[in-house]
mmCIF file of N, CA, C and O in Angstrom:
data_model
loop_
_atom_site.group_PDB
_atom_site.id
_atom_site.type_symbol
_atom_site.label_atom_id
_atom_site.label_comp_id
_atom_site.label_asym_id
_atom_site.label_seq_id
_atom_site.Cartn_x
_atom_site.Cartn_y
_atom_site.Cartn_z
ATOM 1 N N THR A 1 23.342 13.189 70.731
ATOM 2 C CA THR A 1 24.640 12.525 70.738
ATOM 3 C C THR A 1 24.739 11.600 69.535
ATOM 4 O O THR A 1 23.739 11.147 68.986
ATOM 5 N N PHE A 2 25.951 11.333 69.120
ATOM 6 C CA PHE A 2 26.252 10.373 68.053
ATOM 7 C C PHE A 2 27.508 9.641 68.475
ATOM 8 O O PHE A 2 28.532 10.265 68.747
ATOM 9 N N GLU A 3 27.387 8.328 68.564
ATOM 10 C CA GLU A 3 28.501 7.487 69.024
ATOM 11 C C GLU A 3 29.036 7.965 70.374
ATOM 12 O O GLU A 3 30.237 8.021 70.615
ATOM 13 N N GLY A 4 28.097 8.379 71.253
ATOM 14 C CA GLY A 4 28.456 8.775 72.605
ATOM 15 C C GLY A 4 28.994 10.182 72.764
ATOM 16 O O GLY A 4 29.356 10.591 73.856
ATOM 17 N N LYS A 5 29.043 10.954 71.685
ATOM 18 C CA LYS A 5 29.566 12.320 71.755
ATOM 19 C C LYS A 5 28.488 13.317 71.353
ATOM 20 O O LYS A 5 27.673 13.024 70.482
ATOM 21 N N GLU A 6 28.498 14.506 72.004
ATOM 22 C CA GLU A 6 27.557 15.551 71.617
ATOM 23 C C GLU A 6 27.888 16.061 70.223
ATOM 24 O O GLU A 6 29.052 16.252 69.880
ATOM 25 N N MET A 7 26.840 16.280 69.438
ATOM 26 C CA MET A 7 27.023 16.821 68.093
ATOM 27 C C MET A 7 27.224 18.329 68.183
ATOM 28 O O MET A 7 26.641 18.985 69.044
ATOM 29 N N PRO A 8 28.016 18.889 67.290
ATOM 30 C CA PRO A 8 28.200 20.341 67.280
ATOM 31 C C PRO A 8 26.903 21.054 66.888
ATOM 32 O O PRO A 8 26.098 20.524 66.122
ATOM 33 N N VAL A 9 26.716 22.255 67.414
ATOM 34 C CA VAL A 9 25.586 23.086 67.022
ATOM 35 C C VAL A 9 25.712 23.391 65.540
ATOM 36 O O VAL A 9 26.807 23.638 65.032
ATOM 37 N N GLY A 10 24.582 23.330 64.813
ATOM 38 C CA GLY A 10 24.617 23.642 63.390
ATOM 39 C C GLY A 10 23.424 23.060 62.669
ATOM 40 O O GLY A 10 22.481 22.558 63.283
ATOM 41 N N SER A 11 23.450 23.129 61.357
ATOM 42 C CA SER A 11 22.385 22.600 60.507
ATOM 43 C C SER A 11 22.814 21.257 59.953
ATOM 44 O O SER A 11 23.935 21.108 59.459
ATOM 45 N N TYR A 12 21.899 20.296 60.028
ATOM 46 C CA TYR A 12 22.165 18.949 59.530
ATOM 47 C C TYR A 12 21.106 18.596 58.489
ATOM 48 O O TYR A 12 19.913 18.732 58.731
ATOM 49 N N TYR A 13 21.551 18.162 57.324
ATOM 50 C CA TYR A 13 20.660 17.779 56.244
ATOM 51 C C TYR A 13 20.476 16.268 56.285
ATOM 52 O O TYR A 13 21.434 15.529 56.469
ATOM 53 N N TRP A 14 19.212 15.813 56.125
ATOM 54 C CA TRP A 14 18.950 14.383 56.174
ATOM 55 C C TRP A 14 18.114 13.964 54.968
ATOM 56 O O TRP A 14 17.398 14.764 54.385
ATOM 57 N N THR A 15 18.273 12.693 54.598
ATOM 58 C CA THR A 15 17.493 12.082 53.517
ATOM 59 C C THR A 15 17.020 10.725 53.996
ATOM 60 O O THR A 15 17.798 9.962 54.564
ATOM 61 N N LEU A 16 15.742 10.442 53.769
ATOM 62 C CA LEU A 16 15.156 9.170 54.151
ATOM 63 C C LEU A 16 14.502 8.558 52.930
ATOM 64 O O LEU A 16 13.674 9.201 52.282
ATOM 65 N N GLU A 17 14.904 7.329 52.575
ATOM 66 C CA GLU A 17 14.306 6.636 51.439
ATOM 67 C C GLU A 17 13.620 5.376 51.936
ATOM 68 O O GLU A 17 14.223 4.561 52.622
ATOM 69 N N VAL A 18 12.340 5.225 51.587
ATOM 70 C CA VAL A 18 11.579 4.034 51.941
ATOM 71 C C VAL A 18 11.722 3.042 50.787
ATOM 72 O O VAL A 18 11.220 3.285 49.689
ATOM 73 N N ARG A 19 12.431 1.958 51.024
ATOM 74 C CA ARG A 19 12.717 1.001 49.943
ATOM 75 C C ARG A 19 11.463 0.378 49.350
ATOM 76 O O ARG A 19 11.379 0.161 48.142
ATOM 77 N N GLU A 20 10.469 0.090 50.193
ATOM 78 C CA GLU A 20 9.266 -0.579 49.705
ATOM 79 C C GLU A 20 8.487 0.265 48.699
ATOM 80 O O GLU A 20 7.906 -0.262 47.754
ATOM 81 N N THR A 21 8.456 1.581 48.909
ATOM 82 C CA THR A 21 7.655 2.459 48.045
ATOM 83 C C THR A 21 8.504 3.351 47.144
ATOM 84 O O THR A 21 7.984 3.956 46.211
ATOM 85 N N GLY A 22 9.796 3.473 47.442
ATOM 86 C CA GLY A 22 10.653 4.359 46.667
ATOM 87 C C GLY A 22 10.498 5.823 47.054
ATOM 88 O O GLY A 22 11.105 6.694 46.447
ATOM 89 N N GLU A 23 9.680 6.088 48.068
ATOM 90 C CA GLU A 23 9.460 7.462 48.509
ATOM 91 C C GLU A 23 10.735 8.022 49.142
ATOM 92 O O GLU A 23 11.420 7.333 49.885
ATOM 93 N N VAL A 24 11.046 9.268 48.817
ATOM 94 C CA VAL A 24 12.220 9.939 49.359
ATOM 95 C C VAL A 24 11.775 11.215 50.052
ATOM 96 O O VAL A 24 11.025 12.003 49.485
ATOM 97 N N ARG A 25 12.240 11.394 51.281
ATOM 98 C CA ARG A 25 11.960 12.620 52.035
ATOM 99 C C ARG A 25 13.285 13.239 52.444
ATOM 100 O O ARG A 25 14.217 12.532 52.798
ATOM 101 N N LYS A 26 13.329 14.559 52.398
ATOM 102 C CA LYS A 26 14.541 15.290 52.760
ATOM 103 C C LYS A 26 14.164 16.418 53.699
ATOM 104 O O LYS A 26 13.042 16.914 53.662
ATOM 105 N N GLY A 27 15.108 16.815 54.529
ATOM 106 C CA GLY A 27 14.832 17.904 55.448
ATOM 107 C C GLY A 27 16.099 18.437 56.065
ATOM 108 O O GLY A 27 17.198 17.981 55.780
ATOM 109 N N ILE A 28 15.908 19.421 56.934
ATOM 110 C CA ILE A 28 17.015 20.064 57.636
ATOM 111 C C ILE A 28 16.679 20.071 59.121
ATOM 112 O O ILE A 28 15.546 20.371 59.512
ATOM 113 N N LEU A 29 17.640 19.738 59.940
ATOM 114 C CA LEU A 29 17.518 19.811 61.393
ATOM 115 C C LEU A 29 18.487 20.871 61.879
ATOM 116 O O LEU A 29 19.683 20.811 61.574
ATOM 117 N N ASN A 30 17.978 21.863 62.600
ATOM 118 C CA ASN A 30 18.823 22.887 63.185
ATOM 119 C C ASN A 30 19.043 22.548 64.651
ATOM 120 O O ASN A 30 18.093 22.552 65.438
ATOM 121 N N LEU A 31 20.272 22.243 65.030
ATOM 122 C CA LEU A 31 20.606 21.877 66.402
ATOM 123 C C LEU A 31 21.084 23.116 67.150
ATOM 124 O O LEU A 31 22.070 23.733 66.767
ATOM 125 N N LEU A 32 20.345 23.467 68.213
ATOM 126 C CA LEU A 32 20.659 24.646 69.021
ATOM 127 C C LEU A 32 20.809 24.214 70.475
ATOM 128 O O LEU A 32 20.216 23.248 70.903
ATOM 129 N N ARG A 33 21.566 24.967 71.240
ATOM 130 C CA ARG A 33 21.703 24.727 72.680
ATOM 131 C C ARG A 33 21.587 26.051 73.413
ATOM 132 O O ARG A 33 21.929 27.101 72.879
ATOM 133 N N LYS A 34 21.154 25.985 74.690
ATOM 134 C CA LYS A 34 21.077 27.195 75.514
ATOM 135 C C LYS A 34 22.410 27.491 76.128
ATOM 136 O O LYS A 34 23.194 26.646 76.417
#
């Protein structure tokens, strides 16, 4: 959920930056439901 609502099924791209080290990580989350 996001802001109390279910997210649509699909691919979500994310980026995480650690300010202290400058390290950047990126990835993809595939949201599936039965």
